[in-house]
Coordinates of C-alpha atoms in Angstrom, one line a residue:
M1 CA 66.6 -19.2 -10.4
N2 CA 63.7 -19.3 -12.9
Y3 CA 61.0 -17.8 -10.7
E4 CA 57.8 -16.3 -12.1
Y5 CA 55.2 -13.9 -10.6
R6 CA 51.9 -13.5 -12.5
N7 CA 48.8 -11.5 -11.8
S8 CA 45.8 -11.7 -14.1
F9 CA 42.2 -10.5 -14.3
N10 CA 39.4 -11.7 -16.6
G11 CA 35.9 -10.1 -16.5
K12 CA 32.9 -10.2 -18.8
V13 CA 29.7 -8.2 -18.8
T14 CA 26.6 -9.3 -20.8
Y15 CA 23.3 -7.5 -21.6
A16 CA 20.6 -9.4 -23.4
L17 CA 17.4 -8.2 -25.2
P18 CA 14.9 -10.5 -27.0
N19 CA 16.8 -10.4 -30.3
W20 CA 20.1 -8.8 -29.3
K21 CA 23.0 -9.7 -27.0
F22 CA 25.8 -7.3 -26.1
S23 CA 29.0 -8.3 -24.3
Y24 CA 32.2 -6.8 -23.2
T25 CA 35.2 -8.8 -22.1
F26 CA 38.4 -7.5 -20.6
F27 CA 41.6 -9.5 -19.9
W28 CA 44.7 -8.2 -18.1
D29 CA 47.9 -10.1 -17.3
D30 CA 51.1 -8.8 -15.6
S31 CA 54.2 -11.0 -15.2
E32 CA 57.8 -11.0 -14.0
N33 CA 60.2 -13.9 -14.4
K34 CA 63.7 -15.1 -15.0
Y35 CA 64.9 -17.9 -17.3
Y36 CA 67.4 -20.4 -16.0
D37 CA 70.9 -20.0 -17.5
H38 CA 73.2 -22.9 -16.6
A39 CA 76.4 -20.8 -17.1
Y40 CA 75.1 -18.4 -14.4
K41 CA 74.1 -21.1 -11.9
W42 CA 76.5 -19.7 -9.3
T43 CA 75.8 -16.1 -10.2
P44 CA 72.1 -16.0 -10.9
D45 CA 71.8 -12.3 -10.1
G46 CA 73.7 -11.7 -13.4
T47 CA 70.7 -12.9 -15.6
S48 CA 68.1 -10.6 -17.0
T49 CA 64.6 -10.2 -15.5
H50 CA 61.7 -10.2 -18.0
F51 CA 58.5 -8.2 -17.6
G52 CA 55.3 -8.5 -19.5
E53 CA 52.0 -6.7 -19.4
N54 CA 49.1 -7.7 -21.7
F55 CA 45.5 -6.6 -22.1
I56 CA 42.7 -7.4 -24.4
H57 CA 39.4 -5.5 -24.9
N58 CA 36.7 -7.3 -26.7
V59 CA 33.2 -6.0 -27.7
Q60 CA 30.7 -8.3 -29.3
V61 CA 27.2 -7.7 -30.6
S62 CA 24.9 -10.6 -31.6
F63 CA 21.6 -10.3 -33.4
Y64 CA 19.0 -13.1 -33.7
P65 CA 16.4 -12.1 -36.3
S66 CA 14.9 -15.6 -36.2
Q67 CA 15.5 -19.1 -34.7
R68 CA 17.2 -20.1 -37.9
T69 CA 19.6 -17.2 -38.3
F70 CA 22.1 -15.2 -36.1
T71 CA 24.9 -12.8 -36.8
T72 CA 27.8 -11.5 -34.7
L73 CA 30.0 -8.4 -35.0
K74 CA 33.2 -8.4 -32.9
F75 CA 35.8 -5.7 -32.2
S76 CA 38.9 -6.2 -30.2
A77 CA 42.1 -4.3 -29.2
S78 CA 45.0 -6.0 -27.6
N79 CA 48.5 -4.9 -26.5
Y80 CA 51.4 -7.2 -25.6
D81 CA 54.3 -5.3 -24.0
Y82 CA 57.6 -7.0 -23.1
K83 CA 60.9 -5.8 -21.8
G84 CA 64.0 -7.3 -20.2
Y85 CA 67.2 -6.2 -18.5
V86 CA 69.4 -6.8 -15.5
Y87 CA 68.8 -3.3 -14.1
E88 CA 66.1 -0.9 -15.1
D89 CA 68.5 2.1 -15.5
P90 CA 70.6 1.5 -18.6
F91 CA 73.5 3.3 -16.9
D92 CA 73.1 1.7 -13.5
S93 CA 76.5 1.8 -11.6
R94 CA 76.1 -1.9 -10.7
Y95 CA 76.8 -2.9 -14.3
V96 CA 80.3 -4.3 -14.8
Y97 CA 82.5 -5.1 -17.7
Q98 CA 80.5 -7.5 -20.0
Y99 CA 83.4 -10.0 -20.2
Q100 CA 84.0 -10.2 -16.4
G101 CA 83.6 -13.6 -14.9
I102 CA 83.9 -15.6 -18.2
P103 CA 85.4 -18.9 -17.4
T104 CA 88.8 -19.8 -18.9
S105 CA 88.1 -23.5 -19.0
G106 CA 85.3 -25.7 -20.3
Y107 CA 82.6 -27.2 -18.0
T108 CA 83.0 -24.2 -15.7
F109 CA 80.4 -21.9 -14.3
R110 CA 80.8 -18.1 -14.6
H111 CA 82.1 -16.5 -11.4
G112 CA 80.8 -13.0 -12.1
G113 CA 79.6 -10.6 -14.7
Q114 CA 76.1 -10.0 -16.1
Q115 CA 74.1 -10.5 -19.2
S116 CA 74.7 -7.3 -21.1
D117 CA 71.7 -7.0 -23.5
R118 CA 68.3 -5.4 -22.9
Y119 CA 65.1 -5.2 -25.0
N120 CA 61.8 -3.5 -25.3
R121 CA 59.1 -4.7 -27.7
Y122 CA 55.3 -4.5 -28.1
T123 CA 52.6 -5.6 -30.4
K124 CA 49.3 -3.8 -30.8
T125 CA 46.6 -5.6 -32.7
Y126 CA 43.1 -4.3 -33.7
L127 CA 40.6 -6.7 -35.0
G128 CA 37.2 -6.5 -36.6
Q129 CA 35.2 -9.7 -37.3
W130 CA 31.7 -10.4 -38.7
N131 CA 30.0 -13.8 -38.9
L132 CA 26.6 -15.0 -40.2
E133 CA 25.1 -18.4 -39.7
S134 CA 21.7 -19.4 -41.1
Q135 CA 19.7 -22.7 -41.5
V136 CA 18.4 -21.7 -44.9
S137 CA 16.6 -25.0 -45.5
K138 CA 16.3 -28.4 -44.1
E139 CA 19.4 -29.6 -45.9
H140 CA 21.6 -26.5 -45.9
K141 CA 23.2 -24.5 -43.1
V142 CA 25.3 -21.6 -44.4
K143 CA 28.1 -19.8 -42.7
V144 CA 29.9 -16.7 -44.0
G145 CA 32.3 -14.3 -42.3
A146 CA 35.2 -11.9 -42.7
E147 CA 37.8 -10.3 -40.5
V148 CA 40.5 -7.6 -40.7
Q149 CA 43.5 -7.4 -38.4
S150 CA 45.9 -4.5 -38.2
H151 CA 49.2 -4.7 -36.2
E152 CA 51.7 -2.3 -34.9
I153 CA 55.0 -4.0 -34.0
F154 CA 58.0 -2.4 -32.3
N155 CA 61.2 -4.1 -31.3
H156 CA 64.3 -2.6 -29.9
W157 CA 67.4 -4.5 -28.7
S158 CA 70.8 -3.1 -27.5
T159 CA 73.8 -4.4 -25.6
I160 CA 76.4 -2.7 -23.4
V161 CA 79.8 -1.7 -24.6
N162 CA 82.9 -0.4 -22.9
L163 CA 83.5 3.1 -24.1
T164 CA 87.1 2.9 -22.7
E165 CA 87.9 -0.5 -24.2
G166 CA 91.6 -1.4 -23.7
Q167 CA 92.3 1.5 -21.3
T168 CA 93.8 0.8 -17.8
D169 CA 94.4 2.9 -14.7
E170 CA 97.7 3.5 -13.0
N171 CA 97.5 0.1 -11.3
G172 CA 96.9 -1.8 -14.6
N173 CA 93.2 -2.4 -13.9
L174 CA 90.8 -2.3 -16.8
I175 CA 88.7 0.9 -16.9
F176 CA 85.1 0.2 -17.6
T177 CA 82.8 3.0 -18.8
I178 CA 79.3 1.9 -19.6
G179 CA 77.8 2.9 -22.9
Y180 CA 75.8 1.8 -25.9
R181 CA 76.4 2.0 -29.6
E182 CA 74.6 4.5 -31.8
P183 CA 71.1 3.5 -33.0
G184 CA 71.2 1.7 -36.3
T185 CA 74.6 0.1 -35.7
P186 CA 75.4 -3.5 -34.6
G187 CA 74.3 -3.9 -31.0
N188 CA 71.6 -1.2 -31.1
Q189 CA 68.9 -2.0 -33.5
S190 CA 65.1 -1.5 -33.7
Y191 CA 62.2 -1.6 -36.1
L192 CA 58.6 -0.3 -36.2
K193 CA 56.2 -2.0 -38.6
S194 CA 52.5 -2.1 -39.4
P195 CA 51.5 -5.2 -41.3
Y196 CA 47.8 -6.1 -41.8
Q197 CA 45.8 -9.2 -42.8
I198 CA 42.3 -9.9 -44.2
A199 CA 40.4 -13.1 -44.3
A200 CA 36.9 -14.2 -45.5
Y201 CA 35.2 -17.6 -45.7
A202 CA 32.0 -19.3 -46.8
Q203 CA 30.8 -22.7 -45.8
D204 CA 27.7 -24.9 -46.5
K205 CA 26.8 -27.8 -44.3
M206 CA 24.6 -30.2 -46.4
E207 CA 22.7 -32.9 -44.5
Y208 CA 21.2 -35.7 -46.5
D209 CA 20.0 -39.2 -45.6
I210 CA 23.0 -40.9 -47.0
M211 CA 25.7 -38.4 -46.2
I212 CA 26.7 -35.1 -44.6
I213 CA 28.9 -32.7 -46.5
N214 CA 30.8 -29.7 -45.2
A215 CA 32.2 -27.7 -48.1
G216 CA 33.8 -24.3 -47.9
V217 CA 36.4 -21.9 -49.1
R218 CA 38.6 -19.4 -47.3
L219 CA 40.6 -16.4 -48.6
D220 CA 43.7 -15.2 -46.7
Y221 CA 45.5 -12.0 -47.5
F222 CA 48.6 -10.7 -45.7
N223 CA 50.5 -7.5 -46.4
P224 CA 53.8 -7.0 -44.6
N225 CA 53.5 -3.3 -45.5
T226 CA 57.2 -2.5 -45.9
T227 CA 60.0 -2.2 -48.4
M228 CA 63.2 -4.1 -49.1
P229 CA 66.5 -3.4 -50.9
V230 CA 66.5 -3.9 -54.6
D231 CA 69.9 -5.4 -54.7
L232 CA 70.6 -7.9 -51.8
R233 CA 74.3 -7.7 -52.5
N234 CA 74.3 -4.0 -51.5
P235 CA 71.5 -4.0 -49.0
S236 CA 72.5 -1.6 -46.2
R237 CA 70.0 1.1 -45.4
V238 CA 72.3 2.9 -43.0
N239 CA 75.4 3.1 -45.2
P240 CA 74.8 1.9 -48.8
N241 CA 77.9 1.7 -50.9
P242 CA 77.4 4.1 -53.9
N243 CA 80.2 2.3 -55.9
F244 CA 78.0 -0.7 -56.4
P245 CA 74.6 -1.3 -58.0
G246 CA 71.3 -0.7 -56.1
A247 CA 72.7 1.6 -53.5
G248 CA 69.8 3.0 -51.5
L249 CA 67.1 1.7 -53.9
E250 CA 64.0 0.1 -52.3
K251 CA 61.0 -1.8 -53.6
E252 CA 57.6 -2.5 -52.2
V253 CA 57.2 -6.1 -50.8
N254 CA 54.3 -7.9 -52.5
A255 CA 51.3 -9.0 -50.5
K256 CA 50.7 -12.7 -50.1
Y257 CA 47.3 -14.4 -50.5
Q258 CA 45.8 -17.9 -50.8
I259 CA 42.4 -19.3 -51.7
S260 CA 41.9 -22.5 -49.6
P261 CA 39.2 -25.0 -50.5
R262 CA 38.1 -27.4 -47.7
I263 CA 35.6 -30.3 -47.7
G264 CA 34.5 -32.9 -45.3
V265 CA 32.2 -35.8 -46.0
S266 CA 30.6 -38.3 -43.6
F267 CA 28.8 -41.5 -44.6
P268 CA 26.6 -43.2 -42.0
I269 CA 27.1 -47.0 -42.2
S270 CA 24.5 -47.6 -39.4
D271 CA 22.7 -45.8 -36.7
Q272 CA 25.9 -46.2 -34.5
G273 CA 28.7 -45.7 -37.0
A274 CA 30.0 -43.5 -39.8
I275 CA 33.0 -43.3 -42.2
Y276 CA 34.3 -39.8 -42.9
F277 CA 37.1 -38.0 -44.8
S278 CA 38.3 -34.5 -45.2
Y279 CA 40.6 -32.4 -47.4
G280 CA 41.8 -28.9 -46.9
H281 CA 44.4 -26.2 -47.6
F282 CA 45.8 -24.0 -44.8
F283 CA 47.7 -20.7 -44.8
Q284 CA 50.1 -19.7 -42.0
I285 CA 51.9 -16.3 -42.1
P286 CA 55.6 -16.3 -40.9
N287 CA 56.6 -15.1 -37.5
F288 CA 56.9 -11.3 -37.6
E289 CA 60.5 -11.5 -36.2
N290 CA 61.6 -13.6 -39.2
L291 CA 60.2 -10.9 -41.5
Y292 CA 61.7 -7.8 -39.9
R293 CA 64.8 -8.9 -38.1
N294 CA 67.8 -6.6 -38.7
D295 CA 65.5 -4.5 -41.0
E296 CA 68.3 -2.0 -41.7
Y297 CA 70.6 -4.7 -43.1
I298 CA 73.5 -4.0 -40.9
I299 CA 76.2 -6.4 -42.1
D300 CA 79.2 -7.4 -40.0
Q301 CA 82.3 -6.1 -41.8
G302 CA 84.5 -9.2 -41.5
Q303 CA 85.2 -12.5 -43.2
S304 CA 83.2 -14.7 -40.8
L305 CA 79.5 -15.2 -41.0
N306 CA 77.9 -13.4 -38.0
T307 CA 74.9 -11.5 -39.4
I308 CA 71.3 -12.7 -39.9
T309 CA 68.6 -10.7 -41.5
G310 CA 64.8 -11.2 -41.8
N311 CA 63.0 -11.4 -45.1
P312 CA 59.7 -9.4 -45.5
D313 CA 59.1 -11.2 -48.8
L314 CA 58.7 -14.6 -47.2
D315 CA 55.8 -16.7 -48.5
A316 CA 53.2 -18.1 -46.1
Q317 CA 53.6 -21.7 -45.0
K318 CA 51.1 -23.8 -47.0
T319 CA 49.8 -27.1 -45.8
V320 CA 47.5 -29.6 -47.5
K321 CA 45.8 -32.0 -45.1
Y322 CA 44.0 -35.3 -45.9
E323 CA 42.1 -37.3 -43.3
I324 CA 40.0 -40.5 -43.4
G325 CA 38.4 -42.2 -40.4
L326 CA 35.8 -44.4 -38.9
Q327 CA 33.5 -43.7 -35.9
Q328 CA 31.7 -46.6 -34.2
V329 CA 29.7 -47.1 -31.0
I330 CA 30.8 -50.4 -29.6
F331 CA 29.0 -50.4 -26.3
P332 CA 26.5 -48.1 -24.7
N333 CA 28.3 -44.8 -24.0
I334 CA 31.5 -46.1 -25.4
A335 CA 32.8 -45.2 -28.9
L336 CA 35.8 -46.0 -31.0
D337 CA 37.4 -43.6 -33.5
V338 CA 40.1 -44.6 -36.0
T339 CA 41.7 -41.8 -38.0
A340 CA 44.5 -41.8 -40.6
Y341 CA 46.0 -38.5 -41.8
Y342 CA 48.6 -37.0 -44.1
S343 CA 49.9 -33.5 -44.3
D344 CA 52.1 -32.0 -47.0
I345 CA 53.9 -28.8 -45.8
R346 CA 55.5 -26.3 -48.1
N347 CA 57.5 -23.1 -47.6
L348 CA 59.0 -24.1 -44.3
L349 CA 61.7 -21.7 -43.2
G350 CA 65.3 -22.0 -44.2
M351 CA 68.3 -19.8 -44.9
E352 CA 70.5 -18.7 -47.8
I353 CA 74.0 -17.2 -47.6
I354 CA 74.5 -13.9 -49.6
N355 CA 77.9 -12.4 -50.4
T356 CA 77.9 -8.6 -50.7
Y357 CA 79.9 -6.8 -53.4
E358 CA 82.5 -5.8 -50.7
G359 CA 83.1 -9.5 -49.9
F360 CA 81.1 -9.7 -46.7
K361 CA 78.5 -12.3 -46.1
Y362 CA 75.2 -12.6 -44.3
A363 CA 72.4 -15.1 -43.8
R364 CA 68.8 -14.4 -44.8
F365 CA 65.6 -16.3 -44.1
I366 CA 63.9 -17.8 -47.2
N367 CA 61.3 -20.5 -48.0
R368 CA 63.4 -23.5 -48.9
D369 CA 62.3 -26.5 -46.8
Y370 CA 59.4 -28.9 -47.0
G371 CA 58.0 -31.7 -44.9
N372 CA 55.2 -34.2 -44.6
V373 CA 53.4 -35.7 -41.6
K374 CA 51.5 -39.0 -41.7
G375 CA 49.9 -40.9 -38.9
L376 CA 47.2 -43.0 -37.3
I377 CA 45.1 -42.1 -34.2
L378 CA 43.1 -44.6 -32.2
T379 CA 40.6 -43.1 -29.7
L380 CA 38.4 -44.9 -27.2
D381 CA 35.9 -42.6 -25.6
K382 CA 33.5 -43.3 -22.7
R383 CA 31.0 -40.5 -22.3
F384 CA 30.4 -39.1 -18.8
A385 CA 27.8 -41.4 -17.2
D386 CA 27.5 -43.0 -13.8
Y387 CA 29.9 -40.4 -12.4
F388 CA 32.7 -41.4 -14.7
A389 CA 34.3 -40.5 -18.0
L390 CA 37.4 -41.8 -19.8
T391 CA 39.2 -41.1 -23.0
I392 CA 42.2 -43.0 -24.3
D393 CA 44.0 -42.2 -27.5
Y394 CA 47.1 -43.6 -29.1
T395 CA 48.9 -41.8 -32.0
Y396 CA 51.5 -43.2 -34.3
Q397 CA 53.1 -40.4 -36.4
I398 CA 56.0 -39.9 -38.8
A399 CA 57.1 -36.3 -39.5
E400 CA 59.9 -36.0 -42.0
G401 CA 61.4 -33.2 -44.2
N402 CA 64.6 -32.0 -45.8
S403 CA 65.5 -30.0 -42.7
S404 CA 64.1 -29.3 -39.2
D405 CA 66.2 -26.4 -38.2
P406 CA 65.7 -23.0 -40.0
F407 CA 69.3 -22.1 -38.9
A408 CA 70.8 -25.3 -40.3
V409 CA 72.4 -23.6 -43.3
Y410 CA 73.8 -20.7 -41.1
N411 CA 75.3 -23.2 -38.6
D412 CA 76.7 -25.3 -41.5
N413 CA 78.6 -22.3 -42.7
Q414 CA 80.3 -21.6 -39.4
T415 CA 83.0 -24.1 -40.2
S416 CA 85.9 -23.9 -42.7
P417 CA 85.2 -25.4 -45.1
P418 CA 81.4 -25.3 -44.6
I419 CA 79.4 -28.5 -43.9
E420 CA 77.3 -29.5 -46.8
S421 CA 73.6 -29.1 -45.9
E422 CA 71.2 -32.1 -45.9
K423 CA 69.9 -33.2 -49.3
K424 CA 67.8 -36.1 -48.0
V425 CA 64.7 -36.5 -45.9
V426 CA 65.3 -36.5 -42.2
P427 CA 63.1 -36.8 -39.1
L428 CA 61.7 -33.4 -38.1
D429 CA 62.2 -32.0 -34.6
W430 CA 58.6 -33.0 -33.6
D431 CA 58.8 -36.5 -35.1
Q432 CA 57.5 -38.3 -32.0
R433 CA 56.5 -41.8 -33.2
S434 CA 54.2 -42.9 -30.4
T435 CA 52.1 -41.0 -27.9
V436 CA 49.4 -42.1 -25.4
N437 CA 47.0 -39.8 -23.7
I438 CA 44.6 -40.8 -21.0
Q439 CA 42.0 -38.5 -19.5
A440 CA 39.8 -39.8 -16.6
T441 CA 37.2 -37.8 -14.7
V442 CA 35.0 -38.8 -11.8
G443 CA 32.5 -36.7 -9.9
G444 CA 29.0 -35.2 -9.9
P445 CA 28.2 -32.6 -12.5
G446 CA 27.7 -29.2 -11.0
D447 CA 29.0 -30.4 -7.6
W448 CA 32.6 -31.7 -7.8
T449 CA 35.0 -33.4 -10.2
I450 CA 38.4 -34.9 -10.1
G451 CA 40.4 -35.5 -13.2
L452 CA 43.7 -37.1 -14.2
I453 CA 45.6 -36.5 -17.4
V454 CA 48.3 -39.2 -18.1
Q455 CA 50.7 -38.6 -21.0
Y456 CA 53.4 -40.9 -22.5
G457 CA 55.6 -40.1 -25.4
S458 CA 58.4 -42.0 -27.2
G459 CA 61.7 -40.2 -27.6
M460 CA 62.0 -37.1 -29.8
P461 CA 64.9 -36.9 -32.3
Y462 CA 68.3 -35.2 -31.8
T463 CA 71.5 -35.0 -33.8
E464 CA 74.2 -37.3 -32.5
D465 CA 77.8 -36.2 -32.1
I466 CA 79.9 -37.5 -35.1
Q467 CA 82.0 -39.6 -32.7
I468 CA 78.9 -41.6 -32.0
S469 CA 77.7 -41.8 -35.6
N470 CA 81.1 -43.1 -36.8
G471 CA 82.3 -39.7 -38.2
V472 CA 79.2 -39.2 -40.4
R473 CA 76.7 -36.5 -39.5
F474 CA 73.1 -37.6 -39.5
E475 CA 70.6 -34.8 -38.7
N476 CA 68.2 -36.1 -36.0
G477 CA 69.6 -39.6 -36.2
G478 CA 69.3 -40.3 -32.5
R479 CA 66.4 -40.6 -30.1
R480 CA 65.9 -39.0 -26.7
P481 CA 64.5 -41.0 -23.8
T482 CA 60.7 -41.6 -23.5
T483 CA 58.7 -39.2 -21.3
F484 CA 55.9 -39.8 -18.8
N485 CA 53.7 -37.2 -17.0
V486 CA 50.6 -37.1 -14.8
D487 CA 48.5 -34.0 -14.1
L488 CA 45.6 -33.7 -11.7
K489 CA 42.7 -31.2 -11.6
A490 CA 39.9 -31.0 -9.0
N491 CA 36.9 -28.7 -8.8
K492 CA 34.3 -27.9 -6.2
F493 CA 31.2 -25.8 -7.1
F494 CA 29.1 -24.1 -4.5
D495 CA 26.9 -21.0 -3.9
L496 CA 27.8 -18.3 -1.3
F497 CA 25.2 -15.6 -0.7
G498 CA 23.8 -16.2 -4.2
I499 CA 27.2 -16.0 -5.8
K500 CA 28.4 -19.0 -7.8
M501 CA 31.8 -20.0 -6.6
Q502 CA 34.3 -22.5 -7.9
A503 CA 37.4 -23.7 -6.0
Y504 CA 40.0 -25.6 -8.0
L505 CA 43.2 -27.5 -7.4
L506 CA 45.8 -28.0 -10.2
V507 CA 48.8 -30.2 -9.8
F508 CA 51.2 -30.4 -12.7
N509 CA 53.7 -33.3 -12.8
L510 CA 51.9 -35.0 -9.9
F511 CA 54.7 -37.6 -9.4
D512 CA 57.5 -35.1 -9.8
T513 CA 59.0 -37.1 -12.8
R514 CA 62.3 -35.9 -14.2
N515 CA 61.8 -36.2 -17.9
E516 CA 64.9 -35.7 -20.0
Y517 CA 63.9 -33.1 -22.6
G518 CA 67.5 -31.9 -23.3
V519 CA 70.3 -34.4 -23.9
Y520 CA 74.0 -34.4 -24.6
S521 CA 74.8 -35.3 -28.2
T522 CA 77.4 -37.8 -27.3
T523 CA 75.1 -40.0 -25.2
G524 CA 71.5 -39.1 -25.9
R525 CA 71.0 -38.6 -22.1
A526 CA 70.9 -35.6 -19.8
T527 CA 73.0 -37.5 -17.2
S528 CA 76.3 -37.9 -19.0
D529 CA 78.5 -36.4 -21.7
L530 CA 81.4 -38.3 -23.2
N531 CA 83.2 -35.1 -24.2
T532 CA 84.2 -34.6 -20.6
K533 CA 87.2 -36.8 -21.3
Y534 CA 88.5 -33.8 -23.3
A535 CA 87.7 -31.2 -20.7
G536 CA 91.2 -30.8 -19.2
E537 CA 91.7 -29.0 -15.9
I538 CA 88.8 -27.0 -14.4
N539 CA 89.8 -23.4 -13.6
G540 CA 86.9 -22.9 -11.2
L541 CA 85.3 -24.2 -8.0
N542 CA 82.8 -26.6 -9.5
T543 CA 83.3 -30.2 -10.5
I544 CA 82.5 -31.6 -14.0
E545 CA 79.7 -33.6 -12.4
E546 CA 78.1 -30.4 -11.1
F547 CA 78.3 -28.8 -14.5
I548 CA 76.9 -31.9 -16.3
N549 CA 73.9 -31.8 -14.0
N550 CA 71.9 -29.2 -15.9
P551 CA 68.4 -28.6 -14.5
G552 CA 67.4 -26.9 -17.7
M553 CA 67.5 -30.3 -19.5
Y554 CA 64.7 -31.7 -17.4
S555 CA 61.0 -31.2 -17.2
A556 CA 59.6 -28.7 -14.6
P557 CA 59.2 -30.1 -11.1
R558 CA 55.8 -30.6 -9.4
Q559 CA 53.7 -27.5 -9.4
V560 CA 50.6 -27.0 -7.2
R561 CA 48.0 -24.2 -7.8
L562 CA 45.0 -23.3 -5.8
G563 CA 42.3 -21.0 -7.1
L564 CA 38.9 -19.5 -6.6
S565 CA 36.6 -18.1 -9.3
F566 CA 33.2 -16.5 -9.0
G567 CA 30.4 -15.3 -11.2
F568 CA 27.2 -13.3 -10.7

């Protein structure tokens, strides 16, 4: 019920001259899949099928004027195309009334009907990049570079409606006439945008007897290349109200930029150990969907809160990172690394509720949340020698902020009266306190290798039901169960008629472990839900136990992949 078919191709052609190197890379990927929907467990044909086709062209020219200097120029064009629907024909006669099969009791599977929405979206990206690296002296290695990215983003979403809603035939049966709303109305919306971004950097690596310094600076510039309403209380682009201020008036959205200094320093304390620290600023543009969602500001004309719009004027997420650590060789081929880190994150995504002049309300994304992450990493690394390599790392981390869910304010305002939003620091969704990763590899280089990846993680946070937290709501106050996973990878290299071949075996979740990623808020487990005592009679064929057993709450079962690659 959540199958996936995927075909891909990756090829590279390289031509080299004494001081030049030319390469062309092409990647193509085509996929078809379904996502599991627990409500449709007994009617899986009613869920949408999703299709994706992606390709990337990449041309790179490298020039080596001397042994100390080289420069590269890269151009790439990519296209990511996605669409999803139950039937390809929007007016397929197999579509039925969108509310058919909806259960009339809780903890009950649907007994018919289909998902009624369909979408088509694509992203085209064109990139130009230049880099130069030169060892200008014994002490200084300089790197400079710049890149330009231009995007074309299209997104269209629509949902089926019954054009003869409420009409019945002579036998009293509902008449269903498939149709769609007019473009630019609720249930049929789209946008086409062309944002672009520019970046440039300079870095100097300075090597001295007593220290090594990496110092640099990066400029990031992002332009959403769009407009927005002047008055957010009268925002509609389709039908602005002329009786209120700002009707139909637009303004250009300001570009966002940041200058980010970064520095790293390493002090050797012996010929087998060093102390290091680093400091840097980082710039992350928002997800494009959060910028352009509901770009025409189509607001639901009712008293309840049902509308969400994007915000093209969102600031980029800004992160300042600090790190200090120690590297020490403790035995031949075995080293220990201890790292402490802290990150301050600003401009995390949140929401605000806006009331229009007519008395309607909608939610809009804004920068309102903040967070911080601090932790310690211990790494023991044995380099590959004597047919064996091993890496063990343990991370202790605390990730906190004033909110972890961008939709928290929207969800809090779904009740009457609204729930007061959090005003204190809470664990963020990714606040996993302890993780252990072990990577072990055995084999002969260039002949064969077998590797195991073992992962352990303490429980991630979740928000408990108020009946568990004694009537007080604590965001992310509970902990999910711990997780454990083992993956295996094996490779065999050989030559066949002068062609270099590689056969590989990948096994994900080797021991078929059922990790509980999703949990019920009343128990913190995927196996039981205390709210079943309020379920009442089931108007369906399933039992409560069958409904509680949701495969979507567990990790994926064991997957085995076999492959063969070749090069010439």
